[in-house]
PDB file of C-alpha atoms in Angstrom:
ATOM      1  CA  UNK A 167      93.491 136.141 -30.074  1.00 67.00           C
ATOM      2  CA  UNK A 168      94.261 136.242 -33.532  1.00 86.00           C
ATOM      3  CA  UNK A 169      93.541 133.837 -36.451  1.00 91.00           C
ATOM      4  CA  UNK A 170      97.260 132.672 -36.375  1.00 92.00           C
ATOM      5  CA  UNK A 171      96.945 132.002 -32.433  1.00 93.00           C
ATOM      6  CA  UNK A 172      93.802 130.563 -32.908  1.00 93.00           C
ATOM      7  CA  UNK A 173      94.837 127.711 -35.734  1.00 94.00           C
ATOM      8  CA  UNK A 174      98.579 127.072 -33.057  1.00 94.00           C
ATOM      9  CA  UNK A 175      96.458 126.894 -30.066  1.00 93.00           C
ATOM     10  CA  UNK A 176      93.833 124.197 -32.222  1.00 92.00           C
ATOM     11  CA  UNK A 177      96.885 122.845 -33.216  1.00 94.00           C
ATOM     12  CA  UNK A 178      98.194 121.878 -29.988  1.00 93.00           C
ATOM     13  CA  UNK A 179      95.086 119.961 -29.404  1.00 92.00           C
ATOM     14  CA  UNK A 180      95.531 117.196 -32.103  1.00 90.00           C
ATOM     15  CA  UNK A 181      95.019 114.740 -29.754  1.00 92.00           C
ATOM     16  CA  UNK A 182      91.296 115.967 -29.236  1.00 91.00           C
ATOM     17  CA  UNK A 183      90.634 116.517 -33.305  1.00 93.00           C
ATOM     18  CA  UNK A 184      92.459 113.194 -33.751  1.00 92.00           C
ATOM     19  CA  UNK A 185      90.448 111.230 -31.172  1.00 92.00           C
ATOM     20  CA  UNK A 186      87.314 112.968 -32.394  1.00 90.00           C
ATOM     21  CA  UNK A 187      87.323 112.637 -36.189  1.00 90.00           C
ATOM     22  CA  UNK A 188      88.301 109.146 -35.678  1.00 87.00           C
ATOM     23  CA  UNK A 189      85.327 108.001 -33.681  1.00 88.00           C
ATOM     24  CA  UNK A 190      83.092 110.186 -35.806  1.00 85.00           C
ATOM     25  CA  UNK A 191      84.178 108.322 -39.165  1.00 81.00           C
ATOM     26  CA  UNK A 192      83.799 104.699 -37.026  1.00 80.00           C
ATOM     27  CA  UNK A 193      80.482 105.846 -35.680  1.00 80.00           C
ATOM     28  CA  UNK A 194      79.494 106.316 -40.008  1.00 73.00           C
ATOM     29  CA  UNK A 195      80.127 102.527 -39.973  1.00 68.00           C
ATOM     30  CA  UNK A 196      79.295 101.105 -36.470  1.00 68.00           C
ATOM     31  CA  UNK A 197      78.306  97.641 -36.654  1.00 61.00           C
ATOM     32  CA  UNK A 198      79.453  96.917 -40.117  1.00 60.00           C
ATOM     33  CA  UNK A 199      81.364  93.722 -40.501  1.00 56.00           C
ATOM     34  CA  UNK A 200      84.126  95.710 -42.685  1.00 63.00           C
ATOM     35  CA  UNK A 201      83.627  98.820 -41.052  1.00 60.00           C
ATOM     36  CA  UNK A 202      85.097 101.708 -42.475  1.00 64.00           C
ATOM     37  CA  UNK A 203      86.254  99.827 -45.657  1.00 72.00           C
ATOM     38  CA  UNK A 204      83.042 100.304 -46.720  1.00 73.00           C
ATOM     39  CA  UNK A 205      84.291 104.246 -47.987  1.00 73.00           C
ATOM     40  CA  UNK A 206      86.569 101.777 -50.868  1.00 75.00           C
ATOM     41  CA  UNK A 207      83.627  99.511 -51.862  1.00 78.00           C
ATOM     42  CA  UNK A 208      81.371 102.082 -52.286  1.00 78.00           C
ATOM     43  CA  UNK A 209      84.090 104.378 -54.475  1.00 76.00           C
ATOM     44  CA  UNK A 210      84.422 101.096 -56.221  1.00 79.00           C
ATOM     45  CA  UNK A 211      80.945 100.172 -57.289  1.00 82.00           C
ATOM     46  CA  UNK A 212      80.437 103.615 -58.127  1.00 81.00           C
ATOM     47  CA  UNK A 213      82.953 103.604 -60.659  1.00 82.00           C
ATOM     48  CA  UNK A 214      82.519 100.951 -61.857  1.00 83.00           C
ATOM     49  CA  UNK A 215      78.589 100.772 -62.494  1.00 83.00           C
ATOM     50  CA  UNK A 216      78.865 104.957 -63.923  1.00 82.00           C
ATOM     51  CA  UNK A 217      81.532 103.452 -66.016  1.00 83.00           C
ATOM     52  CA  UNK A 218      79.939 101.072 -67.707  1.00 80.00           C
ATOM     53  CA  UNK A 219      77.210 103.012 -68.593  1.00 83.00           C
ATOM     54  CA  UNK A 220      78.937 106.043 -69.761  1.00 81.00           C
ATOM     55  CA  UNK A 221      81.430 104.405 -71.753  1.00 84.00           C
ATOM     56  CA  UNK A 222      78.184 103.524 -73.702  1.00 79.00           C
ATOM     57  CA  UNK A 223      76.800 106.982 -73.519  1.00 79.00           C
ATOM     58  CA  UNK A 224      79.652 108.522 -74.640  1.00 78.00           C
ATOM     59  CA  UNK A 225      81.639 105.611 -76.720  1.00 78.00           C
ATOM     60  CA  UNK A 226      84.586 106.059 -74.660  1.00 81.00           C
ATOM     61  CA  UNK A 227      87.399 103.559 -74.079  1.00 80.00           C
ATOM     62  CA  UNK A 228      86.446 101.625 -71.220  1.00 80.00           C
ATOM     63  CA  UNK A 229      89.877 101.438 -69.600  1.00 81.00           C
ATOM     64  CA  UNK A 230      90.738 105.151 -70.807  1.00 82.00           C
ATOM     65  CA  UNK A 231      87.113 106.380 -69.253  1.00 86.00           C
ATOM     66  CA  UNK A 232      87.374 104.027 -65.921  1.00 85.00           C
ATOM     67  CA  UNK A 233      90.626 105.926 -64.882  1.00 86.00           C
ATOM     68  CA  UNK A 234      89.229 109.506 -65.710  1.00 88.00           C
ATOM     69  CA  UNK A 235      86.097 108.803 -63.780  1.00 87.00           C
ATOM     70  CA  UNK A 236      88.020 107.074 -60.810  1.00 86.00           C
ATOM     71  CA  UNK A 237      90.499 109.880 -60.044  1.00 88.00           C
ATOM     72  CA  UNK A 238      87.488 112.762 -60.780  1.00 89.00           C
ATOM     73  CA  UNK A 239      84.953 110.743 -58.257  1.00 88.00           C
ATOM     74  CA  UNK A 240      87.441 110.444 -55.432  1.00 87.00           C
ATOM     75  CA  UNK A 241      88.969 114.186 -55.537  1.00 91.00           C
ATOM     76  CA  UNK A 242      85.099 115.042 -56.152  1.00 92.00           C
ATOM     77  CA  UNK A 243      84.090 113.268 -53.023  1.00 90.00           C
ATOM     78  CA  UNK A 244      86.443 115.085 -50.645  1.00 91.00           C
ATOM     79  CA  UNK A 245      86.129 118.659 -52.177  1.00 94.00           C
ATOM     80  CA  UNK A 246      81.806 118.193 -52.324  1.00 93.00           C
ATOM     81  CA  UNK A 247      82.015 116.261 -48.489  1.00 91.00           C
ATOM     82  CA  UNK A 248      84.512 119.189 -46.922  1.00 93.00           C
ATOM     83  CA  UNK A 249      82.298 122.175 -48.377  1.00 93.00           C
ATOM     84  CA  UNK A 250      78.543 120.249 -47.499  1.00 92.00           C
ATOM     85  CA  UNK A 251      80.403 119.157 -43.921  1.00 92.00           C
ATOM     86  CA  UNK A 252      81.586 122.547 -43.646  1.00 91.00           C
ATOM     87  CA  UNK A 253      78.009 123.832 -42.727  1.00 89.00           C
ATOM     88  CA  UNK A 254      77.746 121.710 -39.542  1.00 90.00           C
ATOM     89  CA  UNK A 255      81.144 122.343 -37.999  1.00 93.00           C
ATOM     90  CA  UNK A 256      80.423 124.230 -35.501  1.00 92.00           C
ATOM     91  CA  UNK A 257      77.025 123.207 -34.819  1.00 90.00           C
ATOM     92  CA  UNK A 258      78.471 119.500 -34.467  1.00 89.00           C
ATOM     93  CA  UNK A 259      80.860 121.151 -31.884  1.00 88.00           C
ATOM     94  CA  UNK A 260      77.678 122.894 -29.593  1.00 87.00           C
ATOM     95  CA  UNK A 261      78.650 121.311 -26.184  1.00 87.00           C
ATOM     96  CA  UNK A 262      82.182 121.654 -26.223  1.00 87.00           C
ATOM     97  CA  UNK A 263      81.848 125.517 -27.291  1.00 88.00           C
ATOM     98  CA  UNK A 264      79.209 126.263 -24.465  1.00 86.00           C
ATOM     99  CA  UNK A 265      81.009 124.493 -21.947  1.00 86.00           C
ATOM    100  CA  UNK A 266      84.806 125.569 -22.816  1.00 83.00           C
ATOM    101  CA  UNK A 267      86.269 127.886 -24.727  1.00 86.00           C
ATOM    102  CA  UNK A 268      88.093 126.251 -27.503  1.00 89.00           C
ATOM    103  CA  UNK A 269      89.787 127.727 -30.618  1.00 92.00           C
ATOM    104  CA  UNK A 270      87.622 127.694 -33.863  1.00 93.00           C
ATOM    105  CA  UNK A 271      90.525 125.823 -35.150  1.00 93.00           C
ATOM    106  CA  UNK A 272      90.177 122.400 -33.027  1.00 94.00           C
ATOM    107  CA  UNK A 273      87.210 121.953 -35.215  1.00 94.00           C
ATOM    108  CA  UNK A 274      88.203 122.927 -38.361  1.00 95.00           C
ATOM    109  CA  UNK A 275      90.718 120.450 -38.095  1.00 95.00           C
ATOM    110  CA  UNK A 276      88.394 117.674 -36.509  1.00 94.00           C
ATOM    111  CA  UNK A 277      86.425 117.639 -40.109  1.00 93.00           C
ATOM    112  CA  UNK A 278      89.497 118.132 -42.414  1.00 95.00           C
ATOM    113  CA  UNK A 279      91.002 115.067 -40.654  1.00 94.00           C
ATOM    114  CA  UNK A 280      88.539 112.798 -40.919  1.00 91.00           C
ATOM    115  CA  UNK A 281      88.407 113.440 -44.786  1.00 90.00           C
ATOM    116  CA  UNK A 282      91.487 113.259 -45.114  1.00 91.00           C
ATOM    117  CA  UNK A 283      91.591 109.878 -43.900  1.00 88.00           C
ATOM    118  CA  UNK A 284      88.235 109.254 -46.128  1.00 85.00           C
ATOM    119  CA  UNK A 285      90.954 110.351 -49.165  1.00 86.00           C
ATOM    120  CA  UNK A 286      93.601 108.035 -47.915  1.00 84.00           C
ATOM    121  CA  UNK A 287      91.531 105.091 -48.322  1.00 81.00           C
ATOM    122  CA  UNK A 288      90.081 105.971 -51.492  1.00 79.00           C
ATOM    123  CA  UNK A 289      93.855 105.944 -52.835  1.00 78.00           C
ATOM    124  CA  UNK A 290      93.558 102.333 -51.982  1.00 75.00           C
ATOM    125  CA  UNK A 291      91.355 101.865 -55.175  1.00 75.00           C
ATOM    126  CA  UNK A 292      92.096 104.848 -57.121  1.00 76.00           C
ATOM    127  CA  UNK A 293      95.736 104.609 -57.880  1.00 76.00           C
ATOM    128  CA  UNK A 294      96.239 100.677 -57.892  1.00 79.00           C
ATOM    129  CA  UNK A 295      93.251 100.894 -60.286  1.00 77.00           C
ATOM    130  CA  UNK A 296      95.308 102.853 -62.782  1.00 76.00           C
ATOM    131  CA  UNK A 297      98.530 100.914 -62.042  1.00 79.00           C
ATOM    132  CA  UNK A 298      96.712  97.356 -63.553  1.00 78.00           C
ATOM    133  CA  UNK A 299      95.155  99.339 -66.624  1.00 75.00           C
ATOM    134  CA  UNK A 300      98.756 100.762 -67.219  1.00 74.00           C
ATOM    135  CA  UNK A 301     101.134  99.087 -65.783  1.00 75.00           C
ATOM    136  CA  UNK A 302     104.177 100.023 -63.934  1.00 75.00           C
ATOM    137  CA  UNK A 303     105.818 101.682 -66.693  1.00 73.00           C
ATOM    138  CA  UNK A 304     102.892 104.459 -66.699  1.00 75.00           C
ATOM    139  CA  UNK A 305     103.860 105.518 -63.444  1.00 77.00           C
ATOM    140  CA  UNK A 306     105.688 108.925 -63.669  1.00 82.00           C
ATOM    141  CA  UNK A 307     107.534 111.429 -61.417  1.00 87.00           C
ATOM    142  CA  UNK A 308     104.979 113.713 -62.666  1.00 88.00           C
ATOM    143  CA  UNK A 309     102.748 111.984 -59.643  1.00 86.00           C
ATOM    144  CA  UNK A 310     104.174 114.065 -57.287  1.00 90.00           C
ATOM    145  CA  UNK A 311     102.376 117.340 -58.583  1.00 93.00           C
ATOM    146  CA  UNK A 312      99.335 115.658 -58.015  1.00 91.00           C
ATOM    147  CA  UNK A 313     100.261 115.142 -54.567  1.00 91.00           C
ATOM    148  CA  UNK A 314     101.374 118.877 -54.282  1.00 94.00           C
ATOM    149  CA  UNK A 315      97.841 119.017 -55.612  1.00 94.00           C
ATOM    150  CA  UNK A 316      96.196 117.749 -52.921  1.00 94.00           C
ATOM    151  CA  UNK A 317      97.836 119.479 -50.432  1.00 95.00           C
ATOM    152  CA  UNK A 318      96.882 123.085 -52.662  1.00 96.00           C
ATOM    153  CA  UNK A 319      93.084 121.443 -52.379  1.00 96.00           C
ATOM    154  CA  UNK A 320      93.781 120.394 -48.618  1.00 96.00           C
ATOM    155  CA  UNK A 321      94.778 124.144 -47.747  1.00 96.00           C
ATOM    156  CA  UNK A 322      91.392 125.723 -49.169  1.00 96.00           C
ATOM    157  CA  UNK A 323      89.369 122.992 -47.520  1.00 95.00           C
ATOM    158  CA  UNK A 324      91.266 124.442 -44.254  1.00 96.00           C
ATOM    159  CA  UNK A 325      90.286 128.088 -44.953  1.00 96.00           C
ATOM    160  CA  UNK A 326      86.719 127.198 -46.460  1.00 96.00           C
ATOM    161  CA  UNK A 327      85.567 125.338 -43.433  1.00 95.00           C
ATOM    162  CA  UNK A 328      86.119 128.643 -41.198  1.00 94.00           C
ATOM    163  CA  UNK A 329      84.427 130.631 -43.120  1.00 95.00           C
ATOM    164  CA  UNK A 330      81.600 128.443 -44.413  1.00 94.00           C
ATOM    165  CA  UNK A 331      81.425 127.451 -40.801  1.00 93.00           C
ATOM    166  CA  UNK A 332      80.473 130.899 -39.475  1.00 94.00           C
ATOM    167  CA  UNK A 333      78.215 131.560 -42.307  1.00 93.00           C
ATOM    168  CA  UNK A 334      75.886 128.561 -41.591  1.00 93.00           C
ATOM    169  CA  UNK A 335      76.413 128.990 -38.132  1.00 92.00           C
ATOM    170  CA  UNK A 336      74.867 132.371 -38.219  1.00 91.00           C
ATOM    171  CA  UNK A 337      72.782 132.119 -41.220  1.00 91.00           C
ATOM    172  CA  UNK A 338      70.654 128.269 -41.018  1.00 87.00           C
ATOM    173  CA  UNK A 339      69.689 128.713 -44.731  1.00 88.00           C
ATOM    174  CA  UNK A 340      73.390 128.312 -45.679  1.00 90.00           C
ATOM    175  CA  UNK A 341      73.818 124.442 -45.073  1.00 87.00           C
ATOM    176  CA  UNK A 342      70.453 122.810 -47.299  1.00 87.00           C
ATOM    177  CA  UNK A 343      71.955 125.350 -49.749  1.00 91.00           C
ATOM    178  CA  UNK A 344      75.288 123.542 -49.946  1.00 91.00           C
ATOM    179  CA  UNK A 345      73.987 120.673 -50.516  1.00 88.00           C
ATOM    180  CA  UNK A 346      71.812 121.960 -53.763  1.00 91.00           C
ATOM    181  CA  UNK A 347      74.828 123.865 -55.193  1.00 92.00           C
ATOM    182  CA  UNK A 348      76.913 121.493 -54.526  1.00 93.00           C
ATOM    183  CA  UNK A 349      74.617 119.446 -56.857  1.00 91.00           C
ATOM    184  CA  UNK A 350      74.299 121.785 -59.520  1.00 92.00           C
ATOM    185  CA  UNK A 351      78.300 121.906 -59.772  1.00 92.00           C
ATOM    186  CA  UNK A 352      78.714 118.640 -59.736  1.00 91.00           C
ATOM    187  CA  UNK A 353      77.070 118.440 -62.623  1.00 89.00           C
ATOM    188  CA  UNK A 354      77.929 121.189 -65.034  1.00 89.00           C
ATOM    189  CA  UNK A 355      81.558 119.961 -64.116  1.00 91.00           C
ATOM    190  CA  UNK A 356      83.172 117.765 -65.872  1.00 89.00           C
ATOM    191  CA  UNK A 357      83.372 114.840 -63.545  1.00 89.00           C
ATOM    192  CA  UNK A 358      81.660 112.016 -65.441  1.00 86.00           C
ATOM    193  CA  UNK A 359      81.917 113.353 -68.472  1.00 85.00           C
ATOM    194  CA  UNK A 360      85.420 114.134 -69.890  1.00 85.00           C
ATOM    195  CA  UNK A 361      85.355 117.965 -72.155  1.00 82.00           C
ATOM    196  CA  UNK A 362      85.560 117.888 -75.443  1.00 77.00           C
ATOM    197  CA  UNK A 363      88.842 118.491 -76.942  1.00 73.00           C
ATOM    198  CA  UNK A 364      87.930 121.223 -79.284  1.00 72.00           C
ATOM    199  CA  UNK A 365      86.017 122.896 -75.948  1.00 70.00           C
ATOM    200  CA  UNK A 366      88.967 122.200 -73.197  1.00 69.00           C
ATOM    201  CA  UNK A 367      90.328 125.540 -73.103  1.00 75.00           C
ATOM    202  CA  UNK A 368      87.179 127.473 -73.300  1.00 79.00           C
ATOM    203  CA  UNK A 369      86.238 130.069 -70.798  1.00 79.00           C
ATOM    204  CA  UNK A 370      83.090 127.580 -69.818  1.00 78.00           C
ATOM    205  CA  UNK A 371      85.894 125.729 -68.597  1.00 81.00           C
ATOM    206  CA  UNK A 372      88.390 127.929 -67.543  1.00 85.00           C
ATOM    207  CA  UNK A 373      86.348 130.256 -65.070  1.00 88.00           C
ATOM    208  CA  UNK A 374      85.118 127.268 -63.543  1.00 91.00           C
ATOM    209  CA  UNK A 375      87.637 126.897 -60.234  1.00 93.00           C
ATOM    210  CA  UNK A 376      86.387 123.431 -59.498  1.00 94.00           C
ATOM    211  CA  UNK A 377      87.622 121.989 -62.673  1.00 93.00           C
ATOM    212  CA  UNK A 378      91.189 123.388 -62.164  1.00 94.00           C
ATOM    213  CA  UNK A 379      90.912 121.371 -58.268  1.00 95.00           C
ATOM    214  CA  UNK A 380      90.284 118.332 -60.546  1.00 94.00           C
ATOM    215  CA  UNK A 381      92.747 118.885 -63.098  1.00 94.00           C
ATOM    216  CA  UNK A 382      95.456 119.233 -60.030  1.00 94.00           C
ATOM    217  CA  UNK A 383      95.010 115.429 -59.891  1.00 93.00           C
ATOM    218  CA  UNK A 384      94.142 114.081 -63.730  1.00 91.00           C
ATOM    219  CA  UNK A 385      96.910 115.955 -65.388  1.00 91.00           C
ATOM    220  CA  UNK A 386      99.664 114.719 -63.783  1.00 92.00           C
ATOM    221  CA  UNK A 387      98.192 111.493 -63.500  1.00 89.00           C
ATOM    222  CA  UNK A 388      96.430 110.432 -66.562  1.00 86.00           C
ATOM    223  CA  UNK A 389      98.386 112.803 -68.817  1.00 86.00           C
ATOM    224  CA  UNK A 390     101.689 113.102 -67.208  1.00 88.00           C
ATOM    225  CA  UNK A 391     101.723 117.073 -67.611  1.00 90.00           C
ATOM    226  CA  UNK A 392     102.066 119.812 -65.186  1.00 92.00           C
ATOM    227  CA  UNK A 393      98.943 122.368 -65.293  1.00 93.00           C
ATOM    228  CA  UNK A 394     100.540 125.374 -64.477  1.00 93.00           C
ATOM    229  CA  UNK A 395      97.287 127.159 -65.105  1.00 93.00           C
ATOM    230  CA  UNK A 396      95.287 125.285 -62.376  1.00 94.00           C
ATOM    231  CA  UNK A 397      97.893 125.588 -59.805  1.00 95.00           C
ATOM    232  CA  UNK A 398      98.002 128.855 -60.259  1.00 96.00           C
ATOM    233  CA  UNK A 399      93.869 129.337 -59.849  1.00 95.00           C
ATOM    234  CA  UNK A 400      94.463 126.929 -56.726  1.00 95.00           C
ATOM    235  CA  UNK A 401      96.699 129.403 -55.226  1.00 96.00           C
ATOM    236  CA  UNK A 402      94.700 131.941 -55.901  1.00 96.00           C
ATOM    237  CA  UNK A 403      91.353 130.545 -54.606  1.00 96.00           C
ATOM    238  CA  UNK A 404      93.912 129.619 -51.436  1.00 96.00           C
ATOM    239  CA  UNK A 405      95.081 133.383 -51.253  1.00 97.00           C
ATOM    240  CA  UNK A 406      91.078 134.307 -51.022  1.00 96.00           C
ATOM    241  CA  UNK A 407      89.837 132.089 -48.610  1.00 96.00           C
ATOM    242  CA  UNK A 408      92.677 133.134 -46.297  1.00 96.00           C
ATOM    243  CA  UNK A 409      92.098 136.940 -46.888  1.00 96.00           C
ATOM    244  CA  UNK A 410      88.233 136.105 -46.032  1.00 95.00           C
ATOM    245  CA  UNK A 411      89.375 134.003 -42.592  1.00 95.00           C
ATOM    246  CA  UNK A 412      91.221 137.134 -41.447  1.00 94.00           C
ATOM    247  CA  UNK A 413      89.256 139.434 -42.584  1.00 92.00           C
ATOM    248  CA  UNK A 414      86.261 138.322 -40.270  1.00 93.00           C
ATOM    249  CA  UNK A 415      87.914 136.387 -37.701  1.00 92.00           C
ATOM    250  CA  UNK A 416      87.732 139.212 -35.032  1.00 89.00           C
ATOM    251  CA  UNK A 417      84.526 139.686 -35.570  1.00 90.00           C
ATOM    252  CA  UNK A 418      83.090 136.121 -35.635  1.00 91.00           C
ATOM    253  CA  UNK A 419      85.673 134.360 -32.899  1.00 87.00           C
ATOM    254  CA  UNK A 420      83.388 136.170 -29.537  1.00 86.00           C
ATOM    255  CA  UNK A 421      80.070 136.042 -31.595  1.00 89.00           C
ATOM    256  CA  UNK A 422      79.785 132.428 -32.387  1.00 89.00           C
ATOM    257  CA  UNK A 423      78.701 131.012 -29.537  1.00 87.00           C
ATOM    258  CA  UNK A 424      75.706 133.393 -29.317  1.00 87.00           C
ATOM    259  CA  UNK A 425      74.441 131.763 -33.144  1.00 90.00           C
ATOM    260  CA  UNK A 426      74.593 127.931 -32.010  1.00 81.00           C
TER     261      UNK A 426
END
């Protein structure tokens, strides 16, 4: 079976992903009075306490900063939760892969599903949020490249997860490594802290891929502007990933239950 096959035949199982990543994200909040609301409040005090100490910090405009920050947390918190979930996709998935032989896929999809529905409900602050500080008149058709953003950022998370997968899956030293990198680019990133203009287009900057995933989002959004530049890093990171999935797929798809 191919990689192709193997993402149709996952495919063809939403119901199973569906079912799954739904009851894993309820589990998260099992008991709560608000349940899975809680994803919004938390996005919300987080913004809003890092806001109004950095507007200090940095003697930004608070209503300039508080949109910046709110769009860069929530496209942070997907891209930083798919690549640190990405370590325990597989290992999550132990029983079913012992006991039946499912394609890779089903779980790929499982854990970009669930995030996905993490990022749907962070909308539910984000872009209202920008919408009061703005107004209606601020909205833009622009927008939509953002959302052909997130679809470029969904696509990589797709490819990522395989690979990433089958790396910690094999190697157990991969997935408490995650979580420290993912650390250390959060913050030499420019997530809470906007770059300076005379430093945007610098190659500290430019050579780093995860601020072109951001700037997929702010640009259109806070700036109304098309970055032609990151979507074309974001197809090119997409282009990678993929060649990576294929390139080890036949070797990994027979193998992996031996590593769990």
């Amino acid at each position: 079976m191919s990689l192709i096959e193997d993402i149709k035949n996952g495919y063809s199982r939403k119901k199973l992903w569906k079912r799954l990543a739904v009851l894993e994200l309820k589990s998260r909040y099992q008991g709560a009075v608000i349940g899975s609301f809680w994803i919004v409040l938390t996005l919300m005090l987080k913004v809003f306490m890092l806001s109004l100490v950095y507007t200090m910090v940095l003697d930004r405009d608070f209503k300039e900063y508080v949109m910046f920050l709110a769009i860069g947390v929530l496209t942070w918190n997907f891209i930083s939760a798919i690549i640190v979930t990405s370590g325990t996709v597989f290992k999550k998935a132990t029983n079913f892969l012992l006991e039946m032989r499912l394609p890779h896929s089903t779980f790929v999809f499982q854990n970009i599903y669930r995030e996905v529905l993490s990022l749907i409900m962070y909308q539910l602050f984000a872009i209202p949020l920008v919408i009061i500080l703005k107004g209606w008149s601020f909205v833009s058709i622009v927008w939509l490249w953002a959302l052909f953003g997130y679809v470029l950022i969904v696509l990589n998370a797709f490819f990522i997860n395989f690979w990433l997968g089958w790396l910690a899956t094999r190697f157990r030293d991969i997935q408490p490594m995650l979580s420290s990198v993912i650390m250390i680019i959060f913050l030499v990133t420019p997530i809470l802290w906007p770059p300076p203009a005379e430093y945007a287009n610098s190659l500290y900057f430019q050579l780093n891929p995860f601020y072109h995933l951001l700037e997929l989002i702010r640009a259109p959004i806070l700036h109304n502007e098309i970055p032609v530049l990151s979507f074309q890093v974001g197809i090119g990171l997409l282009l990678l990933n993929m060649a990576i999935c294929f390139a080890f797929y036949n070797r990994v798809k027979n193998r992996l239950v031996y590593w769990l």
